[in-house]
Coordinates of C-alpha atoms in Angstrom, one line a residue:
L1 CA 15.6 17.5 -26.7
F2 CA 18.0 15.9 -24.2
Y3 CA 18.5 19.2 -22.4
Q4 CA 14.7 19.9 -22.2
A5 CA 13.7 16.4 -21.2
P6 CA 12.0 16.2 -17.8
G7 CA 13.9 12.9 -16.9
I8 CA 17.7 12.8 -16.1
I9 CA 19.8 12.2 -19.1
A10 CA 23.6 11.9 -19.4
V11 CA 26.0 10.5 -22.0
L12 CA 29.3 9.0 -20.9
R13 CA 32.2 8.1 -23.1
D14 CA 35.1 5.6 -22.8
A15 CA 35.9 3.2 -19.9
D16 CA 36.5 6.1 -17.5
H17 CA 32.9 7.3 -18.1
V18 CA 33.7 10.8 -19.1
F19 CA 30.6 13.2 -19.2
E20 CA 29.8 14.4 -22.7
I21 CA 26.2 15.4 -22.0
A22 CA 24.3 16.1 -18.8
N23 CA 20.8 17.7 -19.1
E24 CA 19.2 20.1 -16.7
A25 CA 17.3 17.4 -14.8
Y26 CA 20.5 15.5 -14.2
L27 CA 22.3 18.6 -12.9
E28 CA 19.4 19.4 -10.6
L29 CA 19.6 16.0 -9.2
I30 CA 23.3 16.1 -8.4
G31 CA 23.3 19.7 -7.1
E32 CA 26.1 22.3 -7.1
R33 CA 29.0 20.6 -9.0
G34 CA 30.3 23.3 -11.4
D35 CA 31.0 22.2 -14.9
I36 CA 31.1 18.4 -15.1
I37 CA 31.4 18.1 -18.8
G38 CA 34.8 16.5 -19.7
K39 CA 35.2 15.1 -16.2
T40 CA 34.9 11.4 -15.2
V41 CA 32.1 10.3 -13.0
R42 CA 34.6 9.5 -10.2
D43 CA 36.0 13.1 -10.4
A44 CA 32.6 14.8 -10.8
L45 CA 30.8 12.7 -8.1
P46 CA 33.3 11.6 -5.5
D47 CA 30.6 11.5 -2.8
I48 CA 28.9 8.4 -4.4
E49 CA 32.0 6.3 -4.2
G50 CA 31.1 2.9 -2.7
Q51 CA 27.4 3.2 -3.6
V52 CA 27.4 0.6 -6.4
F53 CA 27.0 3.1 -9.2
F54 CA 30.6 3.2 -10.3
D55 CA 30.8 -0.6 -10.2
L56 CA 27.5 -0.9 -12.2
L57 CA 29.0 1.5 -14.9
D58 CA 32.2 -0.5 -15.1
R59 CA 30.1 -3.8 -15.5
V60 CA 27.9 -2.4 -18.2
Y61 CA 30.9 -1.1 -20.1
A62 CA 32.8 -4.4 -19.8
T63 CA 29.9 -6.8 -20.6
G64 CA 27.8 -4.6 -23.0
E65 CA 24.7 -5.6 -21.0
P66 CA 22.3 -2.8 -19.9
F67 CA 21.3 -2.3 -16.3
I68 CA 17.9 -1.2 -15.1
G69 CA 17.5 0.1 -11.5
R70 CA 14.2 0.7 -9.6
E71 CA 14.0 3.0 -6.6
I72 CA 17.8 2.8 -6.0
P73 CA 18.8 5.0 -3.0
V74 CA 21.7 7.4 -3.5
M75 CA 23.4 9.7 -1.0
L76 CA 24.3 13.0 -2.6
K77 CA 26.0 16.1 -1.3
R78 CA 24.0 18.4 -3.4
S79 CA 25.5 21.7 -2.1
S80 CA 29.1 22.5 -1.1
D81 CA 28.1 23.4 2.5
G82 CA 25.2 20.9 2.9
A83 CA 24.9 17.5 4.5
P84 CA 24.5 14.5 2.3
E85 CA 20.9 14.0 1.2
Q86 CA 19.3 10.7 0.2
R87 CA 17.4 10.5 -3.0
Y88 CA 15.8 7.6 -4.9
V89 CA 16.2 7.1 -8.6
N90 CA 14.9 4.9 -11.4
F91 CA 17.5 4.6 -14.2
V92 CA 18.9 2.7 -17.1
Y93 CA 22.5 2.3 -18.0
Q94 CA 22.5 1.5 -21.7
P95 CA 25.8 0.8 -23.4
T96 CA 26.5 2.7 -26.7
R97 CA 28.6 1.2 -29.5
D98 CA 30.9 2.5 -32.3
H99 CA 30.6 1.6 -35.9
L100 CA 32.5 -1.6 -35.2
G101 CA 30.1 -2.7 -32.6
K102 CA 32.4 -2.1 -29.7
V103 CA 31.2 -0.5 -26.5
S104 CA 32.2 3.1 -26.6
G105 CA 30.2 4.6 -23.8
I106 CA 27.0 4.6 -21.7
F107 CA 23.7 6.4 -22.1
V108 CA 22.1 7.2 -18.8
E109 CA 18.4 7.9 -18.6
G110 CA 16.1 7.9 -15.6
S111 CA 14.1 9.9 -13.1
D112 CA 14.2 11.2 -9.5
V113 CA 11.4 9.2 -7.8
T114 CA 12.2 10.4 -4.3
D115 CA 8.8 12.1 -3.7
A116 CA 6.9 9.0 -4.9
V117 CA 9.1 6.7 -2.7
M118 CA 8.6 8.8 0.4
A119 CA 4.8 9.1 -0.2
N120 CA 4.5 5.3 -0.6
R121 CA 6.5 4.8 2.6
A122 CA 4.4 7.2 4.5
L123 CA 1.3 5.4 3.2
R124 CA 2.7 2.0 4.3
E125 CA 3.6 3.4 7.7
N126 CA 0.2 5.0 8.1
E127 CA -1.4 1.7 7.1
Q128 CA 0.7 -0.2 9.6
R129 CA -0.2 2.2 12.4
L130 CA -3.9 1.7 11.4
R131 CA -3.4 -2.1 11.6
D132 CA -1.7 -1.8 14.9
L133 CA -4.5 0.2 16.2
A134 CA -7.1 -2.2 14.8
N135 CA -5.5 -5.0 16.6
T136 CA -6.0 -3.3 20.0
I137 CA -9.8 -2.9 19.7
P138 CA -12.3 -5.6 20.8
H139 CA -14.1 -5.7 17.5
L140 CA -13.4 -7.8 14.5
A141 CA -11.8 -5.5 12.0
W142 CA -10.6 -5.8 8.4
M143 CA -9.4 -3.8 5.4
A144 CA -10.2 -4.0 1.7
D145 CA -8.7 -2.4 -1.4
A146 CA -10.5 0.2 -3.4
A147 CA -12.3 -2.5 -5.4
G148 CA -13.5 -4.1 -2.2
Q149 CA -11.1 -7.1 -2.2
L150 CA -10.5 -7.9 1.5
H151 CA -6.7 -8.3 2.2
W152 CA -6.3 -7.8 6.0
Y153 CA -8.0 -9.0 9.2
N154 CA -7.2 -8.2 12.7
D155 CA -6.3 -10.9 15.3
R156 CA -9.9 -10.8 16.8
W157 CA -11.2 -12.0 13.4
Y158 CA -8.9 -15.0 13.3
D159 CA -9.5 -15.8 17.0
Y160 CA -13.3 -15.8 16.6
T161 CA -13.7 -17.5 13.2
G162 CA -10.7 -19.9 13.4
S163 CA -9.9 -19.1 9.8
T164 CA -6.5 -19.0 8.2
L165 CA -4.9 -16.4 6.0
E166 CA -4.8 -19.0 3.2
Q167 CA -8.5 -19.5 3.4
L168 CA -9.2 -15.7 3.3
E169 CA -6.7 -15.0 0.4
E170 CA -8.9 -17.3 -1.7
G171 CA -11.7 -14.8 -1.1
R172 CA -13.7 -17.2 1.0
W173 CA -14.6 -14.7 3.7
L174 CA -18.3 -14.9 2.7
D175 CA -18.3 -18.6 3.8
F176 CA -18.3 -17.2 7.4
I177 CA -21.5 -15.2 6.9
H178 CA -24.8 -17.0 7.5
P179 CA -26.3 -18.0 4.2
E180 CA -29.5 -16.1 4.9
D181 CA -27.6 -12.9 5.5
R182 CA -25.2 -13.0 2.5
P183 CA -27.6 -11.4 -0.1
L184 CA -28.2 -8.3 1.9
L185 CA -24.5 -7.9 2.8
V186 CA -23.4 -8.4 -0.8
A187 CA -26.0 -5.8 -2.0
E188 CA -24.9 -3.2 0.5
R189 CA -21.3 -3.6 -0.3
A190 CA -22.0 -3.2 -4.0
R191 CA -24.1 -0.1 -3.4
A192 CA -21.4 1.4 -1.2
H193 CA -18.5 0.7 -3.6
A194 CA -20.6 2.2 -6.4
S195 CA -21.4 5.4 -4.5
G196 CA -18.3 5.7 -2.3
E197 CA -20.4 6.0 0.8
P198 CA -20.1 4.1 4.1
Y199 CA -22.4 1.2 4.6
E200 CA -24.0 -0.5 7.7
V201 CA -25.6 -4.0 7.9
Q202 CA -26.3 -6.6 10.4
A203 CA -25.3 -10.2 9.7
R204 CA -24.5 -13.5 11.6
I205 CA -20.9 -14.6 11.5
R206 CA -19.8 -18.2 12.1
S207 CA -17.5 -18.9 15.0
A208 CA -14.7 -21.5 15.1
Q209 CA -17.1 -23.8 17.0
G210 CA -19.7 -23.6 14.2
G211 CA -22.3 -21.4 15.9
Y212 CA -23.3 -18.0 14.8
R213 CA -23.4 -14.7 16.6
S214 CA -25.0 -11.5 15.4
Y215 CA -22.6 -8.6 14.3
F216 CA -23.2 -5.0 13.3
I217 CA -20.9 -4.4 10.3
R218 CA -19.9 -1.0 9.4
A219 CA -17.4 0.0 6.7
A220 CA -16.1 3.3 5.4
P221 CA -13.8 4.4 2.6
L222 CA -10.3 5.9 3.4
R223 CA -9.4 8.5 0.9
D224 CA -6.1 10.1 -0.1
S225 CA -5.3 13.8 -0.4
T226 CA -7.0 13.9 -3.9
G227 CA -10.2 12.4 -2.6
A228 CA -9.7 9.0 -4.3
I229 CA -10.6 5.9 -2.3
G230 CA -7.5 3.9 -1.5
Q231 CA -8.8 1.5 1.2
W232 CA -12.0 0.4 2.9
F233 CA -11.9 -0.1 6.7
G234 CA -14.5 -2.1 8.4
T235 CA -15.5 -3.3 11.9
D236 CA -17.8 -6.0 13.1
T237 CA -19.3 -5.4 16.5
D238 CA -20.9 -8.3 18.4
V239 CA -24.5 -7.4 19.2
T240 CA -25.8 -10.8 20.2
A241 CA -26.1 -9.8 23.8
I242 CA -28.0 -6.6 22.8
E243 CA -30.3 -8.7 20.7
S244 CA -30.9 -11.2 23.5
A245 CA -31.6 -8.3 25.9
Q246 CA -34.1 -6.7 23.4
S247 CA -35.7 -10.1 22.9
E248 CA -36.1 -10.5 26.7
L249 CA -37.5 -7.0 27.0
R250 CA -40.0 -7.7 24.3
A251 CA -41.0 -11.0 26.0
A252 CA -41.3 -9.1 29.3
N253 CA -43.5 -6.5 27.7
R254 CA -45.7 -9.2 26.2
R255 CA -46.1 -10.9 29.5
K256 CA -46.9 -7.5 31.2
D257 CA -49.5 -6.8 28.5
E258 CA -51.1 -10.2 29.0
F259 CA -51.2 -9.8 32.7
L260 CA -52.8 -6.4 32.5
A261 CA -55.3 -7.8 30.0
M262 CA -56.1 -10.6 32.4
L263 CA -56.6 -8.1 35.3
A264 CA -58.9 -5.9 33.1
H265 CA -60.9 -9.0 32.2
E266 CA -61.2 -10.0 35.9

């Protein structure tokens, strides 16, 4: 079972940490080493000297206290002619004891999580680039998680609303929407999150001075490679000037119609 397990497993004995068992996943992680059974970890893995692992093994053996590591980086020379390669591992060093209760070795169990770490790093970098880009546009912009919880706003939002991060972390972004416009906005957001489709709605947003301006709000889901929604990205475009121009145009057309009607009457 140890040899067939998908996770890395090794059994070490004595204070020198001599390999008694190393399964296929463990051997795949460390690369071309030859037969490591019967060798100490320092002899079998000289390239990880100075990377905390030997010190951790010594401490676990001396204290009898297990150690749990999460996403720990390790530089490994996985082939005889290759350059050192960085991997990331989750692992447990669990002391084993003899019939007298004395520590006699260490059981090593874990997994190579390099792919997951690199994917998460790429996701964070892409999200940071998106945030940097969103800070260059003239619109108010924001991001929400898959459930719709807003967690980031660009500088334009803070400049216009005068809000603070603490206020928004409490979920009070809706306080900045005109009370008459809230029901429609909430309904459209709920519909979009249920369907996974973008939504568009117009609402008035309160400024730091207390007045309201009209904004065209549009949000769209950002999906990962599997099609699952990971984030929502939204922009709020100020359309107050357009509304004013349209209102003036309607007023001008009304005056023109009244003038033409008066001429026809005359």
